[in-house]
Amino acid sequence: MRKVIFISAGPGDPDLITLKAVYHLRQSEVVLVDRLVSPEILKKYSNSKSKRKIIYVGKSSTCRKNKSLLYLTQKRINEIMIYHALQGKYVVRLKGGDVSIFSNIMDELIELKKYHISYEIIPGVTAAIGAAAYTGIPLTARGYASSVRFITLHNPNLIHKNQWIEFLETSDTLVFYMCIQKLNYIFDRLIMNKKNIYTDKLVAIVEQATTPMQKVYTSSLYNCKELIKKEKKFLSPSLIILGKTVNFHSKFKWTSDSSFFPKKNYFVS
């Protein structure tokens, strides 16, 4: 076949995957699975007659520190993907959320082009969209926010002090991805100019969005440090939504309070 199908698995709820993604997953012979993919997707959409090979290629700081856990570099992931594609296998690259948003897809596409291997990219529901829908927080709303920004702090040094001030003053809704280990860092910089803090802006930390373990914590910017101190640790993946539209959560939330669920990781580790 000499082709790789990039599939977006969505933010957690296995039913949020697209029909096209399910079709390719059922035809696949080799599936390379990221860490933030619900295991229910593989259970629910597997073909029992297929001799599918599932390879977990998740990367996380936990795996890197704990030598007993598998940690694969991006280079090694590329090698595995290329090897199976050159063998003519029906290869699926299964990534959490949407493959075009913070998924490091560029490195893999470059390798595929180098070996003249064709590919297909199937879009999906990114974490911010899933979290917004399942918490009743519209990311844009007339009179509240006309645009939304997705932000990652992979390299915090790239964000200048003036940018943090602009983050605070903008009417845009801000969504911070992959930053649960940097909560104090984020809020310290957001509140360093307290006179600019809008009282009508709230912060929502959404933990394991769209899963049975989803939890939502809301706070004013003034009190967000107290929230972190109280909760101590949030499960990965979690993201931050900051803006006026967070005020709608209490009015429009439609999922039940999941606080009775045990606090555990719902995703592939």
Coordinates of N, CA and C in Angstrom, one line a residue, residues 44-240:
K44 N -13.7 -0.5 20.7 CA -15.0 -0.3 20.1 C -14.9 -0.5 18.6
Y45 N -13.9 -0.1 18.0 CA -13.8 -0.1 16.5 C -12.8 -1.0 15.9
S46 N -12.5 -2.0 16.7 CA -11.5 -3.1 16.2 C -12.3 -4.1 15.4
N47 N -11.7 -4.7 14.4 CA -12.3 -5.8 13.7 C -11.7 -7.1 14.3
S48 N -12.6 -7.9 14.9 CA -12.1 -9.1 15.6 C -11.4 -10.1 14.7
K49 N -11.7 -10.0 13.4 CA -11.1 -11.0 12.4 C -9.7 -10.5 11.9
S50 N -9.4 -9.2 12.2 CA -8.2 -8.6 11.7 C -7.0 -9.0 12.6
K51 N -5.9 -9.2 11.9 CA -4.6 -9.5 12.7 C -3.9 -8.2 12.8
R52 N -4.5 -7.2 13.4 CA -4.0 -5.9 13.5 C -2.8 -5.9 14.6
K53 N -1.8 -5.1 14.3 CA -0.7 -4.9 15.2 C -0.8 -3.5 15.8
I54 N -0.9 -3.5 17.1 CA -1.1 -2.2 17.8 C 0.3 -1.8 18.5
I55 N 0.8 -0.7 18.1 CA 2.1 -0.3 18.7 C 1.9 1.1 19.4
Y56 N 2.1 1.1 20.8 CA 1.9 2.3 21.5 C 3.2 3.1 21.5
V57 N 3.1 4.3 21.0 CA 4.3 5.2 20.8 C 4.1 6.5 21.5
G58 N 3.4 6.5 22.6 CA 3.2 7.7 23.4 C 4.5 8.2 24.0
K59 N 4.6 9.6 24.0 CA 5.7 10.2 24.6 C 5.2 11.0 25.8
S60 N 5.8 10.9 27.0 CA 5.5 11.8 28.1 C 6.7 11.9 29.0
S61 N 6.6 13.0 29.8 CA 7.7 13.2 30.8 C 7.8 12.1 31.8
T62 N 6.6 11.5 32.1 CA 6.6 10.4 33.1 C 7.4 9.2 32.6
C63 N 7.1 8.9 31.3 CA 7.8 7.7 30.7 C 9.3 8.0 30.6
R64 N 9.7 9.2 30.3 CA 11.1 9.5 30.2 C 11.8 9.4 31.5
K65 N 11.2 9.7 32.6 CA 11.8 9.6 34.0 C 11.8 8.2 34.5
N66 N 10.7 7.5 34.2 CA 10.6 6.1 34.7 C 11.1 5.1 33.7
K67 N 12.3 4.5 33.9 CA 12.9 3.7 32.9 C 12.1 2.4 32.7
S68 N 11.2 2.1 33.6 CA 10.4 0.8 33.5 C 9.2 1.0 32.5
L69 N 9.0 2.3 32.1 CA 7.9 2.6 31.1 C 8.6 2.8 29.7
L70 N 7.8 2.5 28.7 CA 8.3 2.7 27.3 C 8.3 4.1 26.9
Y71 N 9.5 4.6 26.5 CA 9.5 6.0 26.0 C 10.2 5.9 24.6
L72 N 9.5 6.4 23.6 CA 10.1 6.4 22.2 C 10.3 7.8 21.8
T73 N 11.5 8.1 21.2 CA 11.8 9.4 20.7 C 11.0 9.5 19.4
Q74 N 10.9 10.8 18.9 CA 10.2 11.0 17.6 C 10.9 10.4 16.5
K75 N 12.2 10.3 16.6 CA 13.0 9.7 15.5 C 12.6 8.2 15.4
R76 N 12.5 7.5 16.6 CA 12.2 6.1 16.6 C 10.8 5.9 16.1
I77 N 9.8 6.7 16.5 CA 8.4 6.6 16.0 C 8.4 6.7 14.5
N78 N 9.2 7.7 13.9 CA 9.3 7.8 12.5 C 9.8 6.5 11.8
E79 N 10.8 6.0 12.4 CA 11.4 4.7 11.9 C 10.4 3.6 11.8
I80 N 9.7 3.4 12.9 CA 8.6 2.4 13.0 C 7.6 2.6 11.9
M81 N 7.1 3.8 11.8 CA 6.1 4.1 10.8 C 6.6 3.9 9.4
I82 N 7.8 4.3 9.1 CA 8.3 4.1 7.7 C 8.6 2.7 7.4
Y83 N 9.1 1.9 8.4 CA 9.3 0.5 8.2 C 8.1 -0.3 7.8
H84 N 7.0 -0.1 8.5 CA 5.8 -0.8 8.2 C 5.1 -0.3 6.9
A85 N 5.2 1.0 6.6 CA 4.7 1.5 5.4 C 5.4 0.9 4.2
L86 N 6.8 0.8 4.3 CA 7.6 0.3 3.2 C 7.3 -1.2 3.0
Q87 N 6.8 -1.9 4.0 CA 6.5 -3.3 3.9 C 5.1 -3.5 3.2
G88 N 4.5 -2.4 2.9 CA 3.2 -2.4 2.2 C 2.0 -2.6 3.2
K89 N 2.2 -2.4 4.4 CA 1.1 -2.6 5.4 C 0.2 -1.4 5.4
Y90 N -1.1 -1.7 5.8 CA -2.1 -0.6 5.9 C -1.8 0.1 7.3
V91 N -1.1 1.2 7.2 CA -0.7 1.8 8.5 C -1.6 3.0 8.8
V92 N -2.0 3.0 10.1 CA -2.8 4.1 10.7 C -1.9 4.7 11.8
R93 N -1.8 6.0 11.7 CA -1.2 6.8 12.8 C -2.3 7.5 13.6
L94 N -2.6 6.9 14.8 CA -3.7 7.4 15.6 C -3.3 8.4 16.6
K95 N -3.7 9.6 16.5 CA -3.3 10.7 17.4 C -4.5 11.3 18.1
G96 N -4.3 11.7 19.4 CA -5.4 12.3 20.1 C -5.8 13.7 19.6
G97 N -7.0 14.0 19.9 CA -7.5 15.4 19.5 C -7.6 15.4 18.0
D98 N -7.2 16.6 17.4 CA -7.1 16.7 16.0 C -5.6 16.7 15.6
V99 N -5.3 16.0 14.5 CA -3.9 15.8 14.1 C -3.2 17.1 13.7
S100 N -4.0 18.1 13.3 CA -3.3 19.3 12.8 C -3.1 20.4 13.9
I101 N -3.4 20.0 15.2 CA -3.3 21.0 16.3 C -2.4 20.4 17.4
F102 N -1.2 20.9 17.5 CA -0.2 20.5 18.5 C 0.0 19.0 18.6
S103 N 0.1 18.4 17.4 CA 0.3 16.9 17.4 C 1.7 16.5 16.8
N104 N 2.5 17.5 16.5 CA 3.9 17.2 16.0 C 3.8 16.4 14.7
I105 N 2.8 16.7 13.9 CA 2.6 15.9 12.6 C 3.7 16.3 11.6
M106 N 4.2 17.5 11.7 CA 5.2 17.9 10.7 C 6.4 17.0 10.5
D107 N 7.0 16.5 11.7 CA 8.1 15.6 11.6 C 7.8 14.4 10.9
E108 N 6.6 13.9 11.0 CA 6.2 12.6 10.4 C 5.9 12.8 8.9
L109 N 5.3 13.9 8.6 CA 5.1 14.2 7.2 C 6.4 14.4 6.4
I110 N 7.3 15.0 7.0 CA 8.6 15.2 6.3 C 9.3 13.9 6.0
E111 N 9.2 12.9 7.0 CA 9.8 11.6 6.8 C 9.1 10.9 5.6
L112 N 7.8 11.0 5.6 CA 7.0 10.3 4.6 C 7.3 10.8 3.2
K113 N 7.5 12.1 3.1 CA 7.8 12.7 1.8 C 9.2 12.3 1.4
K114 N 10.1 12.1 2.4 CA 11.5 11.7 2.1 C 11.5 10.4 1.4
Y115 N 10.6 9.5 1.9 CA 10.6 8.1 1.3 C 9.5 7.9 0.2
H116 N 8.9 9.0 -0.2 CA 7.9 9.0 -1.3 C 6.7 8.1 -0.9
I117 N 6.3 8.2 0.4 CA 5.2 7.4 0.9 C 4.0 8.4 0.9
S118 N 2.9 8.0 0.3 CA 1.7 8.8 0.3 C 1.0 8.8 1.7
Y119 N 0.1 9.7 1.9 CA -0.5 9.8 3.2 C -1.9 10.5 3.0
E120 N -2.7 10.3 4.0 CA -4.0 11.0 4.1 C -4.2 11.5 5.5
I121 N -4.8 12.7 5.7 CA -5.0 13.3 7.0 C -6.5 13.5 7.2
I122 N -7.0 12.8 8.3 CA -8.4 12.8 8.6 C -8.6 13.7 9.8
P123 N -9.3 14.8 9.7 CA -9.5 15.8 10.8 C -10.4 15.2 11.9
G124 N -10.4 15.8 13.1 CA -11.2 15.4 14.2 C -11.5 16.5 15.1
V125 N -12.0 16.2 16.3 CA -12.4 17.2 17.3 C -11.2 17.4 18.2
T126 N -10.7 18.7 18.2 CA -9.6 19.0 19.0 C -10.0 19.2 20.5
A127 N -9.1 19.1 21.4 CA -9.4 19.1 22.9 C -10.2 20.4 23.2
A128 N -9.8 21.5 22.7 CA -10.5 22.8 23.1 C -12.0 22.8 22.7
I129 N -12.3 22.3 21.5 CA -13.6 22.2 21.0 C -14.4 21.2 21.8
G130 N -13.8 20.0 22.1 CA -14.5 19.1 22.9 C -14.8 19.6 24.3
A131 N -13.8 20.2 25.0 CA -14.0 20.7 26.3 C -15.0 21.8 26.3
A132 N -15.0 22.7 25.3 CA -16.0 23.8 25.3 C -17.4 23.2 25.2
A133 N -17.6 22.2 24.3 CA -18.9 21.6 24.1 C -19.4 20.9 25.3
Y134 N -18.6 20.1 26.0 CA -19.0 19.3 27.1 C -19.0 20.1 28.5
T135 N -18.7 21.4 28.4 CA -18.7 22.2 29.6 C -19.7 23.3 29.5
G136 N -20.3 23.5 28.3 CA -21.2 24.6 28.1 C -20.5 25.9 28.0
I137 N -19.3 25.9 27.7 CA -18.5 27.2 27.5 C -18.3 27.5 26.1
P138 N -19.1 28.4 25.5 CA -18.8 28.8 24.1 C -17.5 29.5 23.9
L139 N -16.7 29.1 23.0 CA -15.4 29.7 22.8 C -15.5 31.1 22.2
T140 N -16.6 31.4 21.4 CA -16.9 32.7 20.9 C -18.4 32.9 21.2
A141 N -18.7 34.2 21.4 CA -20.1 34.6 21.7 C -20.2 36.1 21.4
R142 N -21.3 36.4 20.6 CA -21.5 37.8 20.3 C -21.6 38.7 21.5
G143 N -20.7 39.7 21.5 CA -20.7 40.7 22.6 C -19.7 40.2 23.8
Y144 N -19.2 39.0 23.6 CA -18.3 38.5 24.7 C -16.9 38.2 24.1
A145 N -16.8 37.4 23.1 CA -15.5 37.1 22.4 C -15.8 36.8 21.0
S146 N -15.0 37.5 20.1 CA -15.2 37.4 18.7 C -14.2 36.4 18.1
S147 N -13.2 36.0 18.9 CA -12.2 35.1 18.4 C -11.6 34.3 19.5
V148 N -10.9 33.2 19.1 CA -10.3 32.3 20.1 C -8.9 32.0 19.7
R149 N -8.0 31.8 20.7 CA -6.7 31.4 20.4 C -6.3 30.1 21.2
F150 N -5.6 29.3 20.4 CA -5.1 28.1 21.0 C -3.6 28.3 21.3
I151 N -3.1 28.1 22.5 CA -1.8 28.4 22.9 C -1.1 27.2 23.6
T152 N 0.1 26.9 23.3 CA 0.9 25.9 24.0 C 2.2 26.5 24.6
L153 N 2.6 26.0 25.7 CA 3.8 26.6 26.4 C 5.0 25.6 26.3
H154 N 5.1 25.0 25.1 CA 6.2 24.0 24.9 C 7.5 24.7 25.2
N155 N 7.6 26.0 24.7 CA 8.8 26.8 25.0 C 8.3 28.1 25.6
P156 N 8.2 28.2 26.9 CA 7.6 29.4 27.5 C 8.4 30.7 27.3
N157 N 9.7 30.5 27.0 CA 10.6 31.7 26.7 C 10.3 32.4 25.5
L158 N 9.5 31.8 24.6 CA 9.1 32.4 23.4 C 8.0 33.5 23.6
I159 N 7.4 33.4 24.8 CA 6.3 34.4 25.1 C 6.9 35.5 25.9
H160 N 6.9 36.7 25.3 CA 7.5 37.9 25.9 C 6.5 38.4 27.0
K161 N 7.1 39.2 27.9 CA 6.3 39.8 29.0 C 5.2 40.6 28.5
N162 N 5.4 41.4 27.4 CA 4.3 42.2 26.8 C 3.2 41.3 26.3
Q163 N 3.5 40.1 25.8 CA 2.5 39.2 25.3 C 1.6 38.7 26.4
W164 N 2.1 38.5 27.6 CA 1.3 38.1 28.7 C 0.3 39.2 29.1
I165 N 0.8 40.4 29.0 CA -0.1 41.6 29.3 C -1.2 41.6 28.3
E166 N -0.9 41.4 27.0 CA -1.9 41.4 26.0 C -2.9 40.2 26.1
F167 N -2.4 39.1 26.6 CA -3.3 37.9 26.9 C -4.3 38.4 27.9
L168 N -3.9 39.1 28.9 CA -4.8 39.6 29.9 C -5.8 40.6 29.4
E169 N -5.4 41.5 28.5 CA -6.2 42.6 28.1 C -7.2 42.2 26.9
T170 N -6.8 41.2 26.2 CA -7.6 40.9 25.0 C -9.0 40.4 25.4
S171 N -10.0 40.6 24.5 CA -11.3 40.0 24.7 C -11.4 38.6 24.1
D172 N -10.4 38.2 23.4 CA -10.4 36.8 22.9 C -10.5 35.8 24.0
T173 N -11.1 34.6 23.7 CA -11.0 33.5 24.6 C -9.7 32.8 24.3
L174 N -9.0 32.5 25.4 CA -7.7 31.8 25.3 C -7.8 30.4 25.8
V175 N -7.2 29.5 25.1 CA -7.2 28.1 25.5 C -5.7 27.6 25.6
F176 N -5.3 27.3 26.8 CA -3.9 26.8 26.9 C -3.8 25.3 26.9
Y177 N -3.1 24.7 26.0 CA -2.9 23.3 25.9 C -1.7 22.8 26.6
M178 N -1.7 21.5 27.0 CA -0.5 20.8 27.5 C 0.3 21.7 28.5
C179 N -0.3 22.2 29.5 CA 0.4 23.1 30.4 C 0.0 22.9 31.8
I180 N -0.5 21.7 32.1 CA -0.9 21.4 33.5 C 0.2 21.4 34.5
Q181 N 1.4 21.2 34.0 CA 2.6 21.3 34.9 C 3.1 22.7 35.0
K182 N 2.5 23.6 34.3 CA 3.0 25.0 34.3 C 1.9 26.0 34.8
L183 N 0.9 25.5 35.6 CA -0.2 26.3 36.0 C 0.3 27.5 36.8
N184 N 1.2 27.3 37.8 CA 1.7 28.4 38.6 C 2.4 29.4 37.7
Y185 N 3.2 28.9 36.8 CA 3.9 29.8 35.9 C 2.9 30.7 35.1
I186 N 1.9 30.1 34.5 CA 0.9 30.8 33.7 C 0.2 31.9 34.5
F187 N -0.3 31.5 35.7 CA -1.1 32.5 36.5 C -0.2 33.6 37.1
D188 N 1.0 33.2 37.4 CA 2.0 34.2 37.9 C 2.1 35.3 36.9
R189 N 2.3 35.0 35.6 CA 2.5 35.9 34.6 C 1.2 36.7 34.2
L190 N 0.1 36.0 34.3 CA -1.2 36.7 34.0 C -1.5 37.7 35.0
I191 N -1.2 37.5 36.3 CA -1.6 38.4 37.3 C -0.5 39.4 37.8
M192 N 0.6 39.4 37.0 CA 1.7 40.3 37.5 C 1.3 41.7 37.3
N193 N 0.3 42.1 36.5 CA -0.2 43.4 36.5 C -1.7 43.4 36.9
K194 N -1.9 43.4 38.2 CA -3.2 43.1 38.7 C -4.2 44.2 38.3
K195 N -3.7 45.4 38.1 CA -4.6 46.5 37.8 C -5.3 46.3 36.4
N196 N -4.8 45.4 35.6 CA -5.4 45.1 34.3 C -6.3 43.9 34.3
I197 N -6.5 43.3 35.4 CA -7.3 42.1 35.4 C -8.8 42.5 35.3
Y198 N -9.5 41.9 34.3 CA -10.9 42.1 34.2 C -11.7 41.3 35.2
T199 N -12.6 41.9 35.9 CA -13.3 41.1 36.9 C -14.3 40.2 36.2
D200 N -14.7 40.4 35.0 CA -15.7 39.6 34.3 C -15.0 38.4 33.5
K201 N -13.7 38.3 33.7 CA -13.1 37.1 33.1 C -12.9 36.0 34.1
L202 N -13.2 34.8 33.7 CA -13.0 33.7 34.6 C -12.0 32.7 34.0
V203 N -11.5 31.8 34.8 CA -10.6 30.7 34.4 C -11.3 29.4 34.6
A204 N -11.3 28.5 33.6 CA -11.8 27.1 33.8 C -10.6 26.2 33.5
I205 N -10.4 25.3 34.4 CA -9.5 24.2 34.2 C -10.3 22.9 34.0
V206 N -10.2 22.4 32.8 CA -11.0 21.2 32.4 C -10.1 20.0 32.4
E207 N -10.5 19.1 33.2 CA -9.7 17.9 33.4 C -10.3 16.7 32.7
Q208 N -9.6 16.0 31.8 CA -10.0 14.8 31.1 C -11.4 15.1 30.4
A209 N -11.4 16.1 29.6 CA -12.6 16.6 28.9 C -13.2 15.5 28.1
T210 N -14.6 15.4 28.1 CA -15.4 14.5 27.3 C -15.4 13.1 27.8
T211 N -14.7 12.8 28.9 CA -14.7 11.4 29.4 C -15.6 11.4 30.7
P212 N -15.9 10.1 31.2 CA -16.6 10.0 32.4 C -15.9 10.7 33.6
M213 N -14.6 10.9 33.5 CA -13.8 11.5 34.6 C -13.7 13.0 34.4
Q214 N -14.4 13.6 33.5 CA -14.3 15.0 33.3 C -14.7 15.8 34.6
K215 N -13.8 16.8 34.9 CA -14.1 17.7 36.0 C -13.8 19.1 35.6
V216 N -14.5 20.0 36.0 CA -14.3 21.4 35.7 C -14.2 22.2 36.9
Y217 N -13.1 23.0 37.0 CA -12.8 23.9 38.1 C -12.8 25.3 37.6
T218 N -13.6 26.2 38.1 CA -13.7 27.6 37.7 C -13.2 28.5 38.8
S219 N -12.6 29.6 38.4 CA -12.1 30.5 39.4 C -11.9 31.9 38.8
S220 N -11.9 32.9 39.6 CA -11.5 34.2 39.1 C -9.9 34.2 39.0
L221 N -9.4 35.1 38.2 CA -7.9 35.1 38.1 C -7.3 35.5 39.5
Y222 N -8.0 36.3 40.3 CA -7.5 36.6 41.6 C -7.3 35.4 42.5
N223 N -8.2 34.4 42.3 CA -8.2 33.2 43.2 C -7.7 32.0 42.6
C224 N -7.1 32.0 41.4 CA -6.7 30.8 40.7 C -5.5 30.1 41.4
K225 N -4.7 30.9 42.0 CA -3.6 30.3 42.8 C -4.1 29.5 44.0
E226 N -5.1 30.0 44.6 CA -5.7 29.2 45.7 C -6.3 27.9 45.2
L227 N -6.9 28.0 44.0 CA -7.5 26.7 43.5 C -6.4 25.7 43.2
I228 N -5.3 26.1 42.7 CA -4.2 25.2 42.5 C -3.7 24.6 43.8
K229 N -3.6 25.4 44.8 CA -3.1 25.0 46.1 C -4.0 24.0 46.7
K230 N -5.3 24.2 46.5 CA -6.4 23.3 47.1 C -6.4 22.0 46.4
E231 N -6.4 22.0 45.1 CA -6.5 20.7 44.3 C -5.2 20.0 44.2
K232 N -4.1 20.7 44.3 CA -2.7 20.1 44.3 C -2.3 19.5 42.9
K233 N -3.1 18.6 42.4 CA -2.7 18.0 41.2 C -4.0 17.7 40.3
F234 N -3.8 18.0 39.0 CA -4.8 17.8 38.0 C -4.4 16.7 37.1
L235 N -5.3 15.8 36.7 CA -5.0 14.7 35.8 C -4.7 15.2 34.4
S236 N -3.8 14.5 33.7 CA -3.5 14.8 32.3 C -4.4 13.9 31.4
P237 N -5.0 14.5 30.4 CA -4.8 15.9 29.9 C -5.8 16.8 30.5
S238 N -5.3 18.0 30.8 CA -6.2 19.1 31.3 C -5.8 20.3 30.5
L239 N -6.8 21.2 30.3 CA -6.5 22.5 29.6 C -7.1 23.6 30.4
I240 N -6.7 24.8 30.0 CA -7.2 26.0 30.6 C -8.0 26.8 29.6

